[in-house]
Amino acid sequence: MSADVIDGKAFAGRVREKVAAHVAQMKADHNITPGLAVVLVGEDPASQVYVRSKGKQTVEAGMNSYEHKLDADTSEEVLLAMIDKLNADPAVHGILVQLPLPSHLDEDLVINRIAPEKDVDGFHISNVGLLGTGQKSMVPCTPLGCLLMLRDYHGSLSGMNAVVIGRSNIVGKPMAQLLLNDSCTVTIAHSRTKNLADVVRGADIVVAAVGRPEMVPGDWIKKGASVIDVGINRIEGEGGKTKLVGDVDYESCASVAGAITPVPGGVGPMTIACLLANTVTACCRINGLPESEDFSS
Ligand code: NAD
């Protein structure tokens, strides 16, 4: 194995420390405590785990966490009214509605009801437009985490060829946009892409966000490329135990790549760290305070 392992867990720990330091400073200098409201509709087990973890880490960073749990059959009207209330609440600087929502609720309508300046997930259409035009916006947490790790490893990304596999609104598209904003030459590959192996072979940076276990083999990777594995897939491992794997075949890719993120311990921890960072950024913007350069896009 030759690749440098990009330790997302350690990196996320450093981001959380910077967030906590910034929060302490805001409290001391301005008597302001950033607050994050998380809304969970229904009882999806994975979502419950994420929401608990987000709440815990928010409090550990010195911020206020407000959890709102609604029944799975909550009407759109009730959910929208709750968002309106959070939009108007001066103690709340970030609002996150945990996805996926139950199928009777219109996700676009719900997300676009969040005040853009409190949209710490960066999914509101205004933030998507701002990011797409290279303006200051709230940036989706998972792609932001990937970008921060790539910048930390490479310094400048200017002129690099980047291939993003996956075109979802929450990962693939914003990831491609961030890389473009950092002057990469970007290709977005997806389920209809022809000759995917050849497309990936031209990349200095590969970001895999597909949701297919170990789909990218090492012989698709250019020697020395950086591989960022966003995928989180549960497969059956030895002895019938569930095992977490990414979208890239770690062993074979690590033997040719220059750098690679592991699963678990790569992109995953960075996502929540960036959510905390976005909440601080939102709080700074709402209150007209200087932002931290450390976790901006
Ligand atoms: P998605 O299902 O919305 O999108 C998957 C994308 O992959 C689609 O755009 C599709 O075109 C593309 N695709 C599917 N099959 C393909 C193929 N054979 N070849 C090329 N492209 C193909 O998924 P998503 O929400 O973007 O998530 C992707 C993965 O990232 C999942 O495993 C998810 O669990 C994981 N994820 C991880 C984090 C994290 O914090 N680490 C956050 C979000 C998502």
Coordinates of C-alpha atoms and ligand atoms in Angstrom, one line a residue:
M1 CA 0.0 0.0 0.0
S2 CA 1.5 3.3 -1.0
A3 CA -1.2 6.0 -0.6
D4 CA -1.2 8.6 2.2
V5 CA -4.3 8.0 4.3
I6 CA -6.2 11.2 4.8
D7 CA -7.5 10.8 8.3
G8 CA -10.9 12.4 8.3
K9 CA -11.5 11.6 11.9
A10 CA -8.4 13.5 13.1
F11 CA -9.2 16.4 10.7
A12 CA -12.8 16.6 11.9
G13 CA -11.4 16.7 15.5
R14 CA -9.3 19.7 14.6
V15 CA -12.3 21.4 12.9
R16 CA -14.4 20.8 16.0
E17 CA -11.7 22.4 18.2
K18 CA -11.6 25.5 16.0
V19 CA -15.4 25.7 16.1
A20 CA -15.4 25.4 19.9
A21 CA -12.7 28.1 20.2
H22 CA -14.7 30.4 17.9
V23 CA -17.9 29.7 19.9
A24 CA -16.1 30.5 23.2
Q25 CA -14.8 33.8 21.7
M26 CA -18.3 34.8 20.5
K27 CA -19.7 34.1 24.0
A28 CA -16.9 36.1 25.7
D29 CA -16.8 39.0 23.3
H30 CA -20.5 39.3 22.3
N31 CA -22.5 37.2 24.7
I32 CA -23.9 35.3 21.7
T33 CA -24.2 31.5 21.6
P34 CA -24.8 29.9 18.2
G35 CA -27.9 27.6 18.2
L36 CA -28.7 24.7 15.9
A37 CA -32.2 23.4 15.5
V38 CA -32.6 19.9 14.0
V39 CA -36.0 18.7 12.9
L40 CA -36.7 15.0 12.6
V41 CA -39.9 13.7 11.1
G42 CA -40.6 10.0 11.8
E43 CA -38.6 7.2 13.3
D44 CA -36.1 6.2 10.6
P45 CA -33.4 4.4 12.7
A46 CA -30.4 5.8 10.7
S47 CA -31.8 9.3 10.9
Q48 CA -32.3 9.0 14.6
V49 CA -28.6 8.0 15.1
Y50 CA -27.5 11.0 12.9
V51 CA -29.7 13.4 14.8
R52 CA -28.4 12.2 18.2
S53 CA -24.9 12.5 17.1
K54 CA -25.4 16.0 15.7
G55 CA -27.1 17.2 18.9
K56 CA -24.3 15.7 21.1
Q57 CA -21.5 17.3 19.0
T58 CA -23.3 20.7 18.9
V59 CA -23.4 20.8 22.7
E60 CA -19.8 19.6 23.0
A61 CA -18.7 22.6 20.8
G62 CA -20.4 24.9 23.3
M63 CA -23.5 25.7 21.2
N64 CA -27.2 25.3 21.9
S65 CA -28.9 22.3 20.4
Y66 CA -32.7 22.2 19.8
E67 CA -34.2 18.9 18.7
H68 CA -37.7 18.8 17.4
K69 CA -39.1 15.3 16.8
L70 CA -42.4 15.1 14.9
D71 CA -44.5 12.0 14.2
A72 CA -44.2 10.3 10.9
D73 CA -47.7 11.4 9.8
T74 CA -47.1 15.1 10.6
S75 CA -48.8 17.2 7.9
E76 CA -46.9 19.6 5.7
E77 CA -48.8 22.5 7.2
V78 CA -47.5 21.6 10.7
L79 CA -43.9 21.1 9.5
L80 CA -43.9 24.4 7.6
A81 CA -45.3 26.2 10.6
M82 CA -42.5 24.8 12.7
I83 CA -39.9 26.0 10.2
D84 CA -41.5 29.5 10.2
K85 CA -41.2 29.6 14.0
L86 CA -37.5 28.6 13.9
N87 CA -36.9 31.1 11.1
A88 CA -38.2 33.8 13.4
D89 CA -36.4 32.6 16.6
P90 CA -33.3 34.8 17.3
A91 CA -31.7 32.0 19.4
V92 CA -31.7 29.7 16.3
H93 CA -28.9 30.4 13.8
G94 CA -29.0 27.1 11.9
I95 CA -31.9 24.9 10.9
L96 CA -31.6 21.4 9.6
V97 CA -34.5 19.2 8.5
Q98 CA -33.2 15.6 8.5
L99 CA -33.7 13.9 5.2
P100 CA -35.2 11.7 3.9
L101 CA -38.7 13.0 4.8
P102 CA -41.7 10.6 4.8
S103 CA -43.1 10.4 1.2
H104 CA -46.2 12.5 1.8
L105 CA -44.0 15.6 2.4
D106 CA -42.5 17.6 -0.4
E107 CA -38.8 17.9 0.4
D108 CA -38.1 20.8 -2.0
L109 CA -41.0 22.8 -0.5
V110 CA -39.8 22.1 3.0
I111 CA -36.2 22.9 2.4
N112 CA -37.0 26.1 0.5
R113 CA -39.1 27.3 3.5
I114 CA -35.9 27.5 5.7
A115 CA -34.5 31.1 5.8
P116 CA -31.5 30.9 3.5
E117 CA -29.2 32.4 6.0
K118 CA -30.1 29.7 8.5
D119 CA -29.9 26.8 5.9
V120 CA -26.8 25.1 7.4
D121 CA -27.3 22.2 5.0
G122 CA -26.9 24.5 2.0
F123 CA -29.8 22.9 0.1
H124 CA -32.0 26.0 -0.2
I125 CA -32.3 27.0 -3.8
S126 CA -30.8 30.5 -3.0
N127 CA -27.7 28.9 -1.6
V128 CA -27.5 26.5 -4.6
G129 CA -27.6 29.6 -6.9
L130 CA -25.1 31.5 -4.8
L131 CA -22.6 28.6 -4.8
G132 CA -23.2 28.1 -8.6
T133 CA -22.3 31.8 -9.2
G134 CA -19.3 31.7 -6.9
Q135 CA -20.9 33.9 -4.3
K136 CA -20.8 33.6 -0.5
S137 CA -23.4 30.9 0.4
M138 CA -24.1 28.1 2.9
V139 CA -22.2 25.1 1.5
P140 CA -23.5 21.5 1.9
C141 CA -21.6 19.8 4.7
T142 CA -20.4 16.6 3.0
P143 CA -18.8 18.3 -0.1
L144 CA -17.4 21.1 2.1
G145 CA -15.7 18.4 4.3
C146 CA -14.2 16.8 1.1
L147 CA -13.0 20.2 -0.1
L148 CA -11.3 21.1 3.2
M149 CA -9.5 17.8 3.2
L150 CA -8.3 18.2 -0.4
R151 CA -7.1 21.7 0.2
D152 CA -5.3 20.7 3.4
Y153 CA -3.5 17.9 1.5
H154 CA -2.7 19.7 -1.8
G155 CA -2.7 23.4 -0.9
S156 CA -4.0 24.8 -4.2
L157 CA -6.3 22.6 -6.4
S158 CA -5.9 24.9 -9.4
G159 CA -5.7 23.2 -12.8
M160 CA -6.2 19.7 -11.4
N161 CA -8.5 17.3 -13.3
A162 CA -11.3 16.2 -11.0
V163 CA -13.9 13.5 -11.6
V164 CA -16.9 13.4 -9.4
I165 CA -18.9 10.2 -9.7
G166 CA -22.5 10.9 -8.7
R167 CA -24.7 13.8 -9.5
S168 CA -27.0 14.1 -6.5
N169 CA -28.1 17.5 -5.2
I170 CA -26.6 16.8 -1.8
V171 CA -23.2 15.5 -2.7
G172 CA -22.2 15.2 -6.4
K173 CA -23.4 18.5 -7.9
P174 CA -22.2 20.8 -5.0
M175 CA -18.9 18.9 -4.9
A176 CA -18.3 19.5 -8.6
Q177 CA -19.2 23.2 -8.1
L178 CA -16.8 23.6 -5.2
L179 CA -14.0 22.0 -7.2
L180 CA -14.8 24.2 -10.2
N181 CA -14.8 27.3 -7.9
D182 CA -11.3 26.2 -6.8
S183 CA -10.2 26.1 -10.5
C184 CA -10.2 22.4 -11.1
T185 CA -11.2 21.0 -14.5
V186 CA -14.3 19.1 -13.5
T187 CA -16.1 16.1 -15.0
I188 CA -19.3 14.8 -13.4
A189 CA -19.9 11.1 -14.1
H190 CA -23.1 9.3 -13.3
S191 CA -25.1 6.2 -14.0
R192 CA -25.4 6.9 -17.8
T193 CA -21.7 7.8 -18.3
K194 CA -20.0 5.8 -21.0
N195 CA -16.5 4.4 -20.4
L196 CA -16.5 5.4 -16.8
A197 CA -13.2 3.6 -16.2
D198 CA -11.5 5.8 -18.9
V199 CA -13.1 8.9 -17.5
V200 CA -11.8 8.2 -14.0
R201 CA -8.3 7.2 -15.3
G202 CA -7.8 10.9 -16.4
A203 CA -8.4 12.3 -12.9
D204 CA -5.9 13.8 -10.4
I205 CA -8.8 13.9 -8.0
V206 CA -11.6 11.3 -7.8
V207 CA -14.6 11.8 -5.6
A208 CA -16.9 8.8 -5.4
A209 CA -20.4 9.5 -4.3
V210 CA -22.5 6.7 -5.7
G211 CA -23.8 4.3 -3.0
R212 CA -22.4 1.1 -4.6
P213 CA -20.1 -0.9 -2.5
E214 CA -16.4 -1.0 -3.7
M215 CA -17.5 -0.1 -7.2
V216 CA -14.3 1.7 -8.2
P217 CA -11.3 -0.7 -8.6
G218 CA -7.6 0.3 -8.4
D219 CA -7.0 -0.1 -12.1
W220 CA -9.3 2.9 -12.7
I221 CA -7.1 5.2 -10.7
K222 CA -4.2 7.2 -12.1
K223 CA -1.0 6.7 -10.2
G224 CA -0.7 9.3 -7.5
A225 CA -4.3 10.5 -7.7
S226 CA -6.2 11.6 -4.6
V227 CA -9.3 9.5 -3.9
I228 CA -12.1 10.8 -1.8
D229 CA -14.6 8.1 -0.9
V230 CA -18.0 9.5 0.1
G231 CA -19.9 6.2 0.0
I232 CA -21.3 4.6 3.1
N233 CA -22.4 1.0 2.3
R234 CA -23.3 -1.7 4.7
I235 CA -22.3 -5.2 3.5
E236 CA -22.1 -8.6 5.1
G237 CA -18.5 -9.2 6.3
E238 CA -16.8 -12.2 7.9
G239 CA -19.0 -14.3 10.1
G240 CA -22.2 -12.6 8.8
K241 CA -21.3 -9.4 10.6
T242 CA -22.3 -6.1 9.0
K243 CA -19.3 -4.2 7.7
L244 CA -19.1 -0.6 6.4
V245 CA -17.4 0.0 3.0
G246 CA -17.1 2.9 0.7
D247 CA -17.7 3.2 -3.1
V248 CA -14.0 2.5 -3.9
D249 CA -12.2 -0.8 -3.4
Y250 CA -9.9 0.5 -0.7
E251 CA -7.0 -2.0 -1.0
S252 CA -6.5 -1.9 -4.7
C253 CA -7.1 1.9 -4.9
A254 CA -4.7 2.6 -2.1
S255 CA -2.0 0.7 -3.9
V256 CA -1.9 3.2 -6.8
A257 CA -3.4 6.4 -5.3
G258 CA -1.3 9.2 -3.8
A259 CA -3.8 9.8 -1.1
I260 CA -7.1 8.2 0.0
T261 CA -9.8 8.6 2.6
P262 CA -10.8 5.4 4.5
V263 CA -14.4 4.3 5.2
P264 CA -15.1 4.6 8.1
G265 CA -13.0 7.5 9.4
G266 CA -12.8 9.6 6.2
V267 CA -15.5 11.8 4.9
G268 CA -18.2 10.7 7.4
P269 CA -16.7 12.5 10.5
M270 CA -16.1 15.6 8.5
T271 CA -19.8 16.0 7.6
I272 CA -20.9 16.7 11.2
A273 CA -17.8 18.8 11.8
C274 CA -18.8 21.0 8.8
L275 CA -22.4 21.2 10.1
L276 CA -21.0 22.7 13.3
A277 CA -18.8 25.0 11.3
N278 CA -21.7 26.1 9.1
T279 CA -23.8 26.9 12.2
V280 CA -21.0 29.2 13.5
T281 CA -20.7 30.8 10.1
A282 CA -24.5 31.4 9.9
C283 CA -24.4 32.9 13.4
C284 CA -21.5 35.2 12.5
R285 CA -23.3 36.4 9.3
I286 CA -26.6 36.9 11.1
N287 CA -24.9 39.0 13.7
G288 CA -22.5 40.9 11.4
L289 CA -19.4 39.3 13.1
P290 CA -16.2 38.3 11.3
E291 CA -16.2 34.7 10.0
S292 CA -13.5 32.1 10.5
E293 CA -11.3 31.6 7.4
D294 CA -10.5 28.1 8.7
F295 CA -13.8 26.5 7.6
S296 CA -15.1 28.7 4.8
S297 CA -15.5 27.4 1.2
Ligands
NAD1 P1 -27.8 9.2 -4.6 O1 -28.4 7.9 -4.7 O2 -28.7 10.4 -4.5 O3 -26.9 9.5 -5.9 C1 -26.0 8.5 -6.4 C2 -25.4 9.0 -7.7 O4 -24.6 7.9 -8.2 C3 -26.5 9.3 -8.8 O5 -26.2 10.6 -9.3 C4 -26.2 8.3 -9.9 O6 -26.3 8.8 -11.2 C5 -24.8 7.8 -9.6 N1 -24.6 6.4 -10.0 C6 -25.4 5.3 -9.7 N2 -24.9 4.2 -10.2 C7 -23.8 4.6 -10.9 C8 -22.9 3.8 -11.7 N3 -23.0 2.5 -11.9 N4 -21.9 4.5 -12.3 C9 -21.8 5.9 -12.1 N5 -22.6 6.6 -11.3 C10 -23.6 5.9 -10.8 O7 -26.7 9.2 -3.5 P2 -26.0 10.3 -2.6 O8 -27.0 10.9 -1.6 O9 -25.3 11.3 -3.4 O10 -25.0 9.5 -1.7 C11 -23.9 8.7 -2.4 C12 -23.2 7.9 -1.4 O11 -22.6 8.8 -0.4 C13 -24.1 6.9 -0.5 O12 -23.3 5.8 -0.2 C14 -24.4 7.7 0.7 O13 -24.6 6.9 1.8 C15 -23.1 8.4 0.9 N6 -23.1 9.7 1.7 C16 -22.2 9.8 2.6 C17 -22.2 11.0 3.4 C18 -21.2 11.1 4.5 O14 -21.3 11.9 5.4 N7 -20.0 10.4 4.3 C19 -23.2 12.0 3.2 C20 -24.1 11.8 2.1 C21 -24.0 10.6 1.4

